[in-house]
Every structure is written in structure tokens, then in C-alpha cells.
Amino acid sequence: CERYPVRRLPFARLAERDVAFFERLMPGRVVTGEEVEPFNVDWLKSVRGCSQLVLKPQTTAEVSQVLRYCYERNLAVNPQGGNTGLVGGSVPVFDEIILSTALMNQIISFEKVSGILVCQAGCVLERLNKYLEEQGFIMPLDLGAKGSCHIGGNVATNAGGLRLLRYGSLRGTVLGLEVVLADGSALDCLTSLRKDNTGYDLKQLFIGSEGTLGVITAVSILCPQKPKAVNVAFLGCQSFAKVLETFTTCRAMLGEILSAYEFMDEKCMELVERHLKLPSPVADSPFYVLIETSGSNSTHDEEKLNNFLEQAMSSGLVTDGTVATDDKKIKASHLRERITEALTHDGYVYKYDISLPVGKLYDLVTDMRARLGQGAKNVVGYGHLGDGNLHLNVTAESYSHSLLDAIEPFVYEWTARYSGSISAEHGLGFKKRQFIQYSKPRQAVVLMQQFKAMLDPKGILNPYKTLPSAP
């Protein structure tokens, strides 16, 4: 924590009587001793807490009882889903009790006419998607971590991912939430209505609040029909300007069937080939583009995609391209999903998740490369171009203070200069909370702190996260 100085707040310390209470409340679902260790470490293995207790409730009533008890005792609590976060938001900083949603994995209902799914917060995203596919629907979001992330954590972090271009953000697709507040009171806003203008839309407060305002226990979410036809094109472009032009042409020609437009630079592809032995479907190019279409008529969609490709190739926007058949399709989309994994094989990774005006998106990568020179092993850029979301990653043999000092706060100052966001989809968590001022004015931060004080007066929910320490 020397990089992110933080002092333990005056919460109570866990006592034997507390453990005894929880064991009476949920026998067999209280984890202590060495088995707590995996819950203390984040997915990137970059932050580690020292919790001594993990609780695994199965019902909202149990979450209520846990929080009521912790509130009275002034014990801090760290809500945790699949623990796939990238900003240190899902593991304790000190000895907070970990409240895991792992056993809250029941599907409550699914309505086929409306496509509305109601489920508990601990349902794993991939499992929900499989369940829906059997009914002819899909989840409106798709992430690289889908095999282990929980829908409650997705909502708590307002996760973005690969389908946002087509289906919008969780702020639009989540219809209702059930949330337990810090004092243990349950807030039932689990409506399944698309339209409801009665008063303030309270669920929006909890979407993206990273477990600092309440613990999400159930979600009502609008799911799109499973597209009958999915096509993937993988293209090579000679410059970032061509990537942007291709996007404009693509949007104009593919219209309503365009579901993803992802880009990656040649360094990304090199790392995927070297570390994961996945060959590129397209020969050497400075930039690669992955386009996905989803629609209801395969003949119509393929015709549209082929027309677009012809136009892109003949006008020189694209130098090489392939439309993927089923087998290759999976590999092509996996290439983009697996960049994160390839980076972890390359050494220590400094990860940045930035929103910028699309015209400026890649300039940050170029400037960072020039700035770091030989100090970094690799500087790569990839991301959701359709949403203006860049993933900037810097790798080095091992962690170094001096390298981090060269990256931060430069990366945040650069982003602020172009009115970007320092966190497009990962959240602020523990690692970025002190940098919030680069994206939000002081009045906005003060208002956020007031919301936090009102909903969690003792500050027991996910402390040291999302909002900066008070001066």
C-alpha cells in the first residue's frame, strides 16, 4: 500500500463471539483459516487483503442479518462476487469481513414474451447466458471473465464489455434491483417494468457504486433475443486513421446488425501469437479490426457484410480481411478476448481503461510509447472502438516504482486534457479512487460523498474504495 497510502479506519476488530454468531446464522457457510486466502487476493494478484472471515449467505434475509449485525458492531464488510475486478475493488484492504455472493446463484424467473430475467446476484454470467440460449435469448453483456464473474458484480461495477455497442450499458438494461443497505434494511426495487417514472430512479445509484452504497442481492434484467445469424469479420488496416474510416463505413453499411467493433494493434497480436500460440487469421498489419454482426436473417446479413468488405477493400481502407465461418469465428473472437491473458504472460502489467473521443483514442498509446521508450517491455492499445473505450496496457519484467511514476499521473492528465474518462468500464475500486478529480468536478465528488454518508453513515461498506479519502 505504499503506492496508495491508506490508514485503517477505526472499525471494530473481529472477535470470537462474532464468528460464533455467524456460524449460528449460517452453519457450514462460514470460512476461516487458510481457506480465506484466495478471497484476499485479486485476479491480477496485484493487491492483497488480510481478512480472516468469509461469509457465504444464500438468501437476502441472511445478507440483511449479516449487515445488521456488522452495522451494530461497527465491523467493515467487503462484498465480493467472482473477484474478477481489475482495480482492487473486490478484495479487502485490511481485515474487512468478506461477504461472498457465490451461493446466491438461483434463477428466480424468466418471462419469454418480455425477455425479462430475474435472478440472484451470485449467478455466473456464462451460466445465465447458457440458460437463456436454451430459451432463445442471450445476456445483453459479454465479458472475457464471463466464466467466473457474477451478475451482481457486473451491475455493481456497471461492466461494459463486448456487446455494449449493440445492447447499450447496464444502466439501460437493468430494470430493477434488490439491495441490502449498510444497516441491514432490504430495499426491494426488483421491478420488471420497462417504463416507470415514479420518483427518483434509485437503482441507478447502486449500478456502478462498487458495493460502497449497498449489497446487490438480486437483479431484474432485460435480455435480447438470441440472434439467429452471427458473422465475424477480421480485418487488417494500415493506420489508425483507416481504422476510424472503416468504422464510419461499417456503421453506415451494416446499420442495425452491427454488434461489435473492436480494434487491436500489432503488438497485441504478437503477444497473443507468442504466448498463447493463436495464429492471426490475417497477415501482418499495424492494426486489426474485429467486426461482429448479429441479426435474424443469415443471407441478408452475409450479403450486407460482403458488400461492406468489398467497399472497404476496393477503397483501400482494409488491406486484408476474412469473414469467419463457424469454426474460425470462435477463434477470431477469442483472439480479442484473450489479449488480457496474453499480457499477463508478458510480465507485470500496468492496466488503464480510458474513454476518449474516438479520433484521439490511439494518440495516447503513441505518446506513452514515446514517453516510456526502453523503460517498458511493451506498450499496447486495444479496445471497444465503437464505444470510444481504449485499453492501454504497459508490460515490464517486474513491478517498478519509477516506471509507475512515469505512467501516472501522466496518463490521467493526458486523458483529462481531452475530456476523457480515467475509467471507462473497470471502475475506480482501490487503485484509482484518488484520481477521480481527473474525470469529475469537485462538486460532483462532494455530492457522491454525501450520498455515501447518508446511505452508509458508519462507512462499513467496502471502505477505502471508489471515493477518495477525505482530506
Coordinates of C-alpha atoms in Angstrom, one line a residue:
C1 CA 0.0 0.0 0.0
E2 CA 3.0 2.4 -0.1
R3 CA 1.9 3.5 -3.6
Y4 CA -1.7 4.1 -2.4
P5 CA -1.2 5.3 1.2
V6 CA -4.2 4.4 3.3
R7 CA -4.7 4.1 7.1
R8 CA -7.1 1.6 8.7
L9 CA -10.3 3.4 9.8
P10 CA -11.5 2.8 13.4
F11 CA -13.7 -0.2 12.7
A12 CA -14.1 -2.9 15.4
R13 CA -11.8 -6.0 15.2
L14 CA -13.3 -9.4 14.6
A15 CA -13.9 -11.3 17.8
E16 CA -14.6 -15.0 18.6
R17 CA -18.2 -14.1 19.6
D18 CA -18.7 -12.6 16.1
V19 CA -17.6 -15.8 14.4
A20 CA -19.9 -17.8 16.7
F21 CA -22.8 -15.5 15.8
F22 CA -22.2 -16.1 12.0
E23 CA -21.8 -19.8 12.5
R24 CA -25.2 -20.0 14.2
L25 CA -26.7 -17.9 11.4
M26 CA -25.3 -20.0 8.5
P27 CA -23.8 -23.2 9.7
G28 CA -21.2 -24.7 7.3
R29 CA -21.0 -21.5 5.2
V30 CA -18.5 -19.6 7.3
V31 CA -14.9 -19.8 6.0
T32 CA -11.9 -19.2 8.3
G33 CA -8.2 -20.1 8.4
E34 CA -6.2 -20.9 5.4
E35 CA -9.2 -21.3 3.1
V36 CA -9.8 -17.5 3.3
E37 CA -6.5 -16.8 1.4
P38 CA -7.8 -17.0 -2.2
F39 CA -10.6 -14.5 -1.3
N40 CA -7.9 -12.0 -0.1
V41 CA -6.1 -11.8 -3.5
D42 CA -7.4 -10.1 -6.6
W43 CA -7.4 -11.7 -10.1
L44 CA -4.3 -9.8 -11.2
K45 CA -2.5 -10.7 -8.0
S46 CA -1.7 -7.0 -7.6
V47 CA -3.5 -6.3 -4.3
R48 CA -4.0 -8.4 -1.2
G49 CA -6.1 -8.0 1.9
C50 CA -5.9 -9.8 5.3
S51 CA -9.5 -10.8 6.0
Q52 CA -9.9 -13.6 8.5
L53 CA -13.5 -14.4 7.6
V54 CA -15.6 -15.2 4.5
L55 CA -19.4 -15.5 4.8
K56 CA -21.5 -17.2 2.1
P57 CA -25.2 -16.3 2.5
Q58 CA -27.8 -17.9 0.3
T59 CA -30.7 -15.5 0.8
T60 CA -31.4 -11.8 1.0
A61 CA -32.6 -12.3 4.6
E62 CA -29.2 -13.7 5.6
V63 CA -27.4 -10.8 4.0
S64 CA -29.7 -8.5 6.0
Q65 CA -28.9 -10.2 9.2
V66 CA -25.2 -10.1 8.5
L67 CA -25.2 -6.4 7.7
R68 CA -27.5 -5.5 10.6
Y69 CA -25.0 -7.3 13.0
C70 CA -21.9 -5.7 11.4
Y71 CA -23.5 -2.3 11.4
E72 CA -24.3 -2.6 15.1
R73 CA -20.8 -3.9 15.9
N74 CA -19.1 -1.4 13.5
L75 CA -17.4 -4.2 11.5
A76 CA -16.3 -3.4 8.0
V77 CA -17.6 -5.6 5.1
N78 CA -16.2 -6.3 1.7
P79 CA -18.9 -7.6 -0.8
Q80 CA -17.3 -10.0 -3.3
G81 CA -18.7 -11.6 -6.4
G82 CA -16.5 -13.6 -8.9
N83 CA -13.5 -11.4 -7.9
T84 CA -12.5 -10.7 -11.5
G85 CA -12.2 -6.9 -11.0
L86 CA -9.1 -5.1 -12.2
V87 CA -8.9 -2.1 -9.9
G88 CA -8.7 -3.8 -6.5
G89 CA -12.3 -3.1 -5.6
S90 CA -13.3 -6.7 -4.7
V91 CA -10.7 -7.7 -2.1
P92 CA -10.2 -6.3 1.4
V93 CA -7.6 -3.6 2.1
F94 CA -7.3 -4.5 5.8
D95 CA -9.3 -7.1 7.7
E96 CA -12.8 -6.4 6.4
I97 CA -15.2 -9.4 6.5
I98 CA -15.7 -10.8 3.0
L99 CA -19.4 -11.2 2.1
S100 CA -19.3 -13.6 -0.9
T101 CA -22.4 -14.0 -3.2
A102 CA -21.1 -17.3 -4.5
L103 CA -24.0 -19.3 -3.2
M104 CA -26.7 -16.8 -4.2
N105 CA -26.9 -18.4 -7.6
Q106 CA -30.6 -19.1 -8.2
I107 CA -32.6 -18.0 -11.3
I108 CA -35.8 -16.7 -9.9
S109 CA -37.9 -16.3 -13.1
F110 CA -37.7 -15.7 -16.8
E111 CA -40.5 -14.3 -18.9
K112 CA -40.2 -15.4 -22.6
V113 CA -42.6 -12.8 -24.0
S114 CA -40.8 -9.8 -22.5
G115 CA -37.3 -11.4 -22.2
I116 CA -37.0 -10.3 -18.6
L117 CA -34.8 -12.4 -16.3
V118 CA -34.9 -12.1 -12.5
C119 CA -32.0 -13.8 -10.7
Q120 CA -29.9 -13.7 -7.6
A121 CA -26.7 -11.6 -7.6
G122 CA -24.3 -14.6 -7.5
C123 CA -25.3 -16.2 -10.8
V124 CA -22.3 -16.6 -13.1
L125 CA -22.6 -14.6 -16.3
E126 CA -21.8 -17.6 -18.6
R127 CA -24.3 -19.9 -16.8
L128 CA -27.0 -17.3 -17.3
N129 CA -26.2 -17.0 -20.9
K130 CA -26.4 -20.7 -21.4
Y131 CA -29.7 -20.9 -19.6
L132 CA -31.1 -18.1 -21.8
E133 CA -29.7 -19.5 -25.1
E134 CA -31.9 -22.6 -24.4
Q135 CA -34.9 -20.3 -24.4
G136 CA -33.8 -18.4 -27.5
F137 CA -32.3 -15.3 -25.7
I138 CA -28.9 -14.0 -24.6
M139 CA -27.5 -11.8 -21.9
P140 CA -27.1 -8.2 -23.0
L141 CA -23.4 -8.2 -21.9
D142 CA -20.4 -10.4 -22.7
L143 CA -17.0 -10.2 -20.9
G144 CA -13.7 -12.0 -21.1
A145 CA -14.3 -13.1 -17.5
K146 CA -17.8 -14.5 -18.1
G147 CA -16.8 -17.9 -16.8
S148 CA -16.4 -16.6 -13.3
C149 CA -17.8 -13.1 -12.9
H150 CA -21.2 -12.7 -11.1
I151 CA -24.1 -10.7 -12.5
G152 CA -24.3 -8.8 -9.2
G153 CA -20.7 -7.7 -9.5
N154 CA -21.3 -6.8 -13.2
V155 CA -24.1 -4.5 -12.1
A156 CA -22.1 -3.1 -9.1
T157 CA -19.3 -2.1 -11.4
N158 CA -21.5 -1.3 -14.4
A159 CA -19.4 -3.6 -16.5
G160 CA -19.2 -2.8 -20.2
G161 CA -17.7 -5.5 -22.4
L162 CA -18.1 -6.6 -26.0
R163 CA -21.9 -6.2 -26.6
L164 CA -22.3 -2.6 -25.3
L165 CA -22.3 -1.2 -28.9
R166 CA -25.4 -3.2 -29.7
Y167 CA -27.3 -3.5 -26.5
G168 CA -26.3 -0.4 -24.5
S169 CA -25.0 -0.3 -21.0
L170 CA -26.4 -2.0 -17.9
R171 CA -27.9 1.3 -16.9
G172 CA -30.4 0.8 -19.6
T173 CA -30.9 -3.0 -19.5
V174 CA -31.2 -3.4 -15.7
L175 CA -34.9 -2.9 -14.9
G176 CA -34.8 -3.5 -11.1
L177 CA -32.6 -4.4 -8.2
E178 CA -32.9 -5.7 -4.7
V179 CA -30.3 -4.2 -2.4
V180 CA -29.4 -4.6 1.2
L181 CA -28.3 -1.3 2.8
A182 CA -25.5 -0.9 5.3
D183 CA -27.8 -1.1 8.4
G184 CA -29.3 -4.4 7.1
S185 CA -32.6 -3.0 5.7
A186 CA -33.6 -4.5 2.4
L187 CA -34.6 -2.2 -0.5
D188 CA -36.9 -4.0 -2.9
C189 CA -36.8 -2.2 -6.3
L190 CA -36.9 -5.5 -8.2
T191 CA -39.5 -4.3 -10.7
S192 CA -39.8 -5.8 -14.2
L193 CA -41.2 -2.8 -15.9
R194 CA -39.5 -1.2 -18.9
K195 CA -41.2 2.1 -18.0
D196 CA -41.6 3.5 -14.5
N197 CA -41.4 7.2 -13.9
T198 CA -42.5 7.3 -10.2
G199 CA -40.0 9.3 -8.4
Y200 CA -36.2 9.1 -8.4
D201 CA -34.7 6.0 -10.2
L202 CA -32.9 4.6 -7.1
K203 CA -31.4 1.6 -8.8
Q204 CA -29.1 3.9 -10.8
L205 CA -27.4 4.9 -7.5
F206 CA -26.3 1.3 -7.0
I207 CA -25.4 0.4 -10.6
G208 CA -21.7 1.2 -10.7
S209 CA -21.4 2.0 -7.0
E210 CA -18.9 -0.9 -6.5
G211 CA -20.5 -2.2 -3.3
T212 CA -20.0 1.1 -1.4
L213 CA -23.7 2.1 -1.0
G214 CA -25.4 -1.3 -0.6
V215 CA -25.0 -5.0 -1.4
I216 CA -26.9 -6.1 -4.6
T217 CA -28.7 -9.4 -3.9
A218 CA -31.0 -9.8 -6.9
V219 CA -31.3 -8.3 -10.4
S220 CA -34.1 -7.9 -13.0
I221 CA -32.6 -7.5 -16.5
L222 CA -33.9 -7.2 -20.0
C223 CA -32.4 -9.8 -22.3
P224 CA -32.4 -9.6 -26.1
Q225 CA -33.4 -12.5 -28.3
K226 CA -30.6 -14.7 -29.5
P227 CA -29.6 -13.6 -32.9
K228 CA -30.2 -16.4 -35.5
A229 CA -27.2 -15.3 -37.6
V230 CA -23.8 -14.2 -36.2
N231 CA -20.9 -13.3 -38.5
V232 CA -17.4 -12.2 -37.7
A233 CA -15.0 -10.4 -40.0
F234 CA -11.4 -10.0 -39.1
L235 CA -9.6 -7.2 -41.0
G236 CA -6.2 -5.6 -41.3
C237 CA -5.7 -1.8 -41.6
Q238 CA -2.5 0.1 -42.3
S239 CA -3.2 3.1 -39.9
F240 CA -5.4 4.1 -37.1
A241 CA -7.0 6.8 -39.4
K242 CA -8.1 3.8 -41.6
V243 CA -9.5 2.0 -38.6
L244 CA -11.7 5.1 -37.9
E245 CA -12.7 5.4 -41.5
T246 CA -13.6 1.7 -41.6
F247 CA -15.8 2.2 -38.6
T248 CA -17.7 5.1 -40.2
T249 CA -18.2 3.0 -43.4
C250 CA -19.1 -0.1 -41.3
R251 CA -21.8 1.8 -39.3
A252 CA -23.3 3.2 -42.4
M253 CA -23.4 -0.1 -44.3
L254 CA -24.2 -2.6 -41.6
G255 CA -26.6 -0.4 -39.5
E256 CA -28.8 -2.3 -37.1
I257 CA -26.9 -5.7 -37.4
L258 CA -23.5 -4.3 -36.2
S259 CA -23.0 -5.7 -32.7
A260 CA -19.2 -5.2 -32.0
Y261 CA -16.4 -3.2 -33.5
E262 CA -13.1 -4.0 -31.7
F263 CA -9.6 -2.9 -32.6
M264 CA -6.2 -4.1 -31.6
D265 CA -2.6 -3.0 -32.6
E266 CA 0.0 -5.4 -34.0
K267 CA 1.8 -5.6 -30.6
C268 CA -1.4 -7.2 -29.1
M269 CA -1.4 -9.8 -31.9
E270 CA 2.3 -10.5 -31.5
L271 CA 1.7 -11.3 -27.8
V272 CA -1.4 -13.5 -28.5
E273 CA 0.6 -15.4 -31.0
R274 CA 3.8 -15.7 -28.9
H275 CA 2.2 -16.5 -25.5
L276 CA -1.0 -18.4 -26.5
K277 CA 0.1 -19.8 -29.8
L278 CA -3.0 -18.4 -31.5
P279 CA -2.3 -17.6 -35.1
S280 CA -3.7 -14.4 -36.7
P281 CA -6.3 -15.0 -39.4
V282 CA -4.9 -12.0 -41.3
A283 CA -1.3 -11.4 -42.3
D284 CA 0.9 -8.7 -40.8
S285 CA -0.9 -5.3 -40.3
P286 CA -0.2 -2.4 -38.0
F287 CA -3.9 -2.6 -36.8
Y288 CA -6.6 -5.3 -36.7
V289 CA -10.3 -4.9 -36.5
L290 CA -12.9 -7.5 -35.4
I291 CA -16.4 -6.8 -36.6
E292 CA -19.4 -8.9 -35.4
T293 CA -22.8 -8.7 -36.8
S294 CA -25.9 -10.2 -35.2
G295 CA -29.2 -10.5 -37.0
S296 CA -32.3 -12.6 -37.8
N297 CA -31.5 -13.5 -41.4
S298 CA -28.2 -15.0 -42.3
T299 CA -28.5 -14.5 -46.1
H300 CA -29.4 -10.8 -45.6
D301 CA -26.6 -10.3 -43.1
E302 CA -23.9 -12.1 -45.1
E303 CA -24.8 -10.0 -48.2
K304 CA -24.5 -6.8 -46.2
L305 CA -21.2 -7.9 -44.7
N306 CA -19.8 -8.9 -48.1
N307 CA -20.9 -5.6 -49.6
F308 CA -19.2 -3.7 -46.8
L309 CA -16.0 -5.8 -47.2
E310 CA -15.9 -5.2 -51.0
Q311 CA -16.3 -1.5 -50.4
A312 CA -13.6 -1.4 -47.7
M313 CA -11.1 -3.4 -49.8
S314 CA -11.7 -1.5 -53.0
S315 CA -11.4 1.9 -51.4
G316 CA -8.1 0.9 -49.7
L317 CA -9.4 1.1 -46.1
V318 CA -8.7 -2.5 -45.5
T319 CA -5.6 -4.4 -46.9
D320 CA -6.7 -7.9 -45.9
G321 CA -9.7 -9.5 -44.4
T322 CA -11.6 -12.7 -43.8
V323 CA -15.2 -13.4 -43.0
A324 CA -15.2 -16.2 -40.4
T325 CA -17.1 -19.4 -40.8
D326 CA -18.5 -21.0 -37.6
D327 CA -15.2 -22.8 -36.7
K328 CA -12.9 -19.9 -37.3
K329 CA -15.5 -17.4 -36.0
I330 CA -15.0 -18.7 -32.5
K331 CA -11.2 -18.4 -32.8
A332 CA -11.3 -14.9 -34.2
S333 CA -13.5 -13.6 -31.4
H334 CA -11.3 -15.4 -28.9
L335 CA -8.2 -13.6 -30.1
R336 CA -9.7 -10.3 -28.9
E337 CA -11.0 -11.8 -25.7
R338 CA -7.7 -13.4 -24.8
I339 CA -5.4 -10.3 -25.1
T340 CA -5.7 -9.8 -21.4
E341 CA -4.5 -13.3 -20.7
A342 CA -1.6 -12.9 -23.2
L343 CA -0.5 -9.7 -21.5
T344 CA -0.2 -11.5 -18.1
H345 CA 2.3 -13.9 -19.7
D346 CA 4.4 -11.0 -20.7
G347 CA 5.4 -9.8 -17.2
Y348 CA 4.0 -7.3 -14.8
V349 CA 1.1 -5.4 -16.4
Y350 CA 0.0 -1.8 -15.7
K351 CA -3.6 -1.6 -17.0
Y352 CA -5.5 1.5 -18.0
D353 CA -9.1 1.7 -19.2
I354 CA -9.8 5.0 -20.8
S355 CA -12.7 6.7 -22.6
L356 CA -11.8 9.3 -25.2
P357 CA -13.2 11.0 -28.3
V358 CA -12.5 8.3 -30.9
G359 CA -10.3 10.5 -33.1
K360 CA -7.8 10.8 -30.2
L361 CA -8.1 7.2 -29.0
Y362 CA -4.7 5.8 -30.3
D363 CA -2.7 9.0 -29.8
L364 CA -2.4 8.2 -26.1
V365 CA -0.7 4.9 -27.0
T366 CA 1.7 6.6 -29.3
D367 CA 2.6 9.3 -26.8
M368 CA 3.0 6.7 -24.0
R369 CA 5.4 4.6 -26.2
A370 CA 7.5 7.7 -26.9
R371 CA 7.5 8.7 -23.2
L372 CA 8.5 5.3 -21.8
G373 CA 10.9 4.3 -24.5
Q374 CA 13.1 1.4 -23.3
G375 CA 11.7 1.7 -19.8
A376 CA 8.8 -0.6 -20.7
K377 CA 8.8 -4.0 -22.4
N378 CA 5.6 -3.4 -24.4
V379 CA 3.0 -0.7 -24.7
V380 CA -0.2 -1.9 -26.4
G381 CA -3.6 -0.5 -27.2
Y382 CA -6.8 -2.3 -28.0
G383 CA -10.5 -1.9 -27.1
H384 CA -14.1 -1.2 -28.0
L385 CA -13.7 1.4 -30.7
G386 CA -17.5 1.6 -31.2
D387 CA -17.8 2.9 -27.6
G388 CA -14.6 5.1 -27.6
N389 CA -13.0 2.8 -25.0
L390 CA -9.3 2.2 -25.1
H391 CA -7.5 -0.4 -23.1
L392 CA -3.9 0.8 -22.7
N393 CA -1.5 -1.7 -21.2
V394 CA 2.1 -1.4 -20.3
T395 CA 4.2 -4.5 -19.5
A396 CA 7.6 -4.8 -17.8
E397 CA 9.7 -7.7 -16.5
S398 CA 8.6 -6.8 -12.9
Y399 CA 6.9 -4.0 -10.9
S400 CA 8.9 -0.8 -10.7
H401 CA 8.1 2.4 -8.8
S402 CA 10.0 4.5 -11.3
L403 CA 8.0 3.1 -14.3
L404 CA 4.7 3.7 -12.5
D405 CA 5.8 7.3 -11.7
A406 CA 6.5 7.8 -15.5
I407 CA 3.0 6.5 -16.3
E408 CA 0.9 8.1 -13.5
P409 CA -0.4 10.8 -13.3
F410 CA 0.7 11.5 -16.9
V411 CA -1.9 9.0 -18.3
Y412 CA -4.7 10.7 -16.3
E413 CA -3.6 14.3 -17.2
W414 CA -3.5 13.4 -20.9
T415 CA -7.0 11.9 -20.6
A416 CA -8.3 14.9 -18.7
R417 CA -6.9 17.3 -21.4
Y418 CA -9.2 15.7 -23.9
S419 CA -12.2 15.5 -21.5
G420 CA -12.0 11.7 -21.4
S421 CA -12.7 9.3 -18.5
I422 CA -10.0 7.6 -16.5
S423 CA -12.2 4.6 -16.1
A424 CA -14.4 3.6 -19.0
E425 CA -15.6 0.3 -17.6
H426 CA -13.4 -1.1 -14.8
G427 CA -14.5 1.3 -12.1
L428 CA -12.3 3.1 -9.6
G429 CA -12.0 0.5 -6.8
F430 CA -9.0 0.9 -4.6
K431 CA -6.4 1.7 -7.2
K432 CA -8.0 4.7 -9.0
R433 CA -10.1 6.4 -6.3
Q434 CA -7.5 9.1 -5.6
F435 CA -7.6 10.1 -9.3
I436 CA -11.3 10.7 -9.5
Q437 CA -10.8 14.5 -9.9
Y438 CA -9.3 14.0 -13.4
S439 CA -12.8 12.9 -14.5
K440 CA -15.2 14.6 -12.1
P441 CA -15.6 18.1 -10.8
R442 CA -15.1 18.8 -7.1
Q443 CA -18.8 19.4 -6.5
A444 CA -19.7 16.0 -8.0
V445 CA -17.3 14.2 -5.7
V446 CA -18.7 16.1 -2.7
L447 CA -22.2 15.1 -3.7
M448 CA -21.0 11.4 -4.0
Q449 CA -19.5 11.6 -0.5
Q450 CA -22.8 13.0 0.8
F451 CA -24.7 10.0 -0.8
K452 CA -22.2 7.6 0.8
A453 CA -22.6 9.3 4.3
M454 CA -26.4 9.2 4.0
L455 CA -26.7 5.5 2.9
D456 CA -23.8 4.2 5.0
P457 CA -23.2 6.6 7.9
K458 CA -20.6 4.4 9.6
G459 CA -18.8 3.8 6.3
I460 CA -18.7 0.0 6.8
L461 CA -19.4 -1.0 3.2
N462 CA -16.4 -1.6 1.0
P463 CA -14.3 1.1 2.7
Y464 CA -11.2 2.6 1.1
K465 CA -12.8 2.2 -2.4
T466 CA -14.3 4.3 -5.2
L467 CA -14.3 7.7 -3.4
P468 CA -11.1 9.5 -2.3
S469 CA -10.2 9.7 1.4
A470 CA -11.4 12.8 3.0
P471 CA -8.6 15.3 3.2

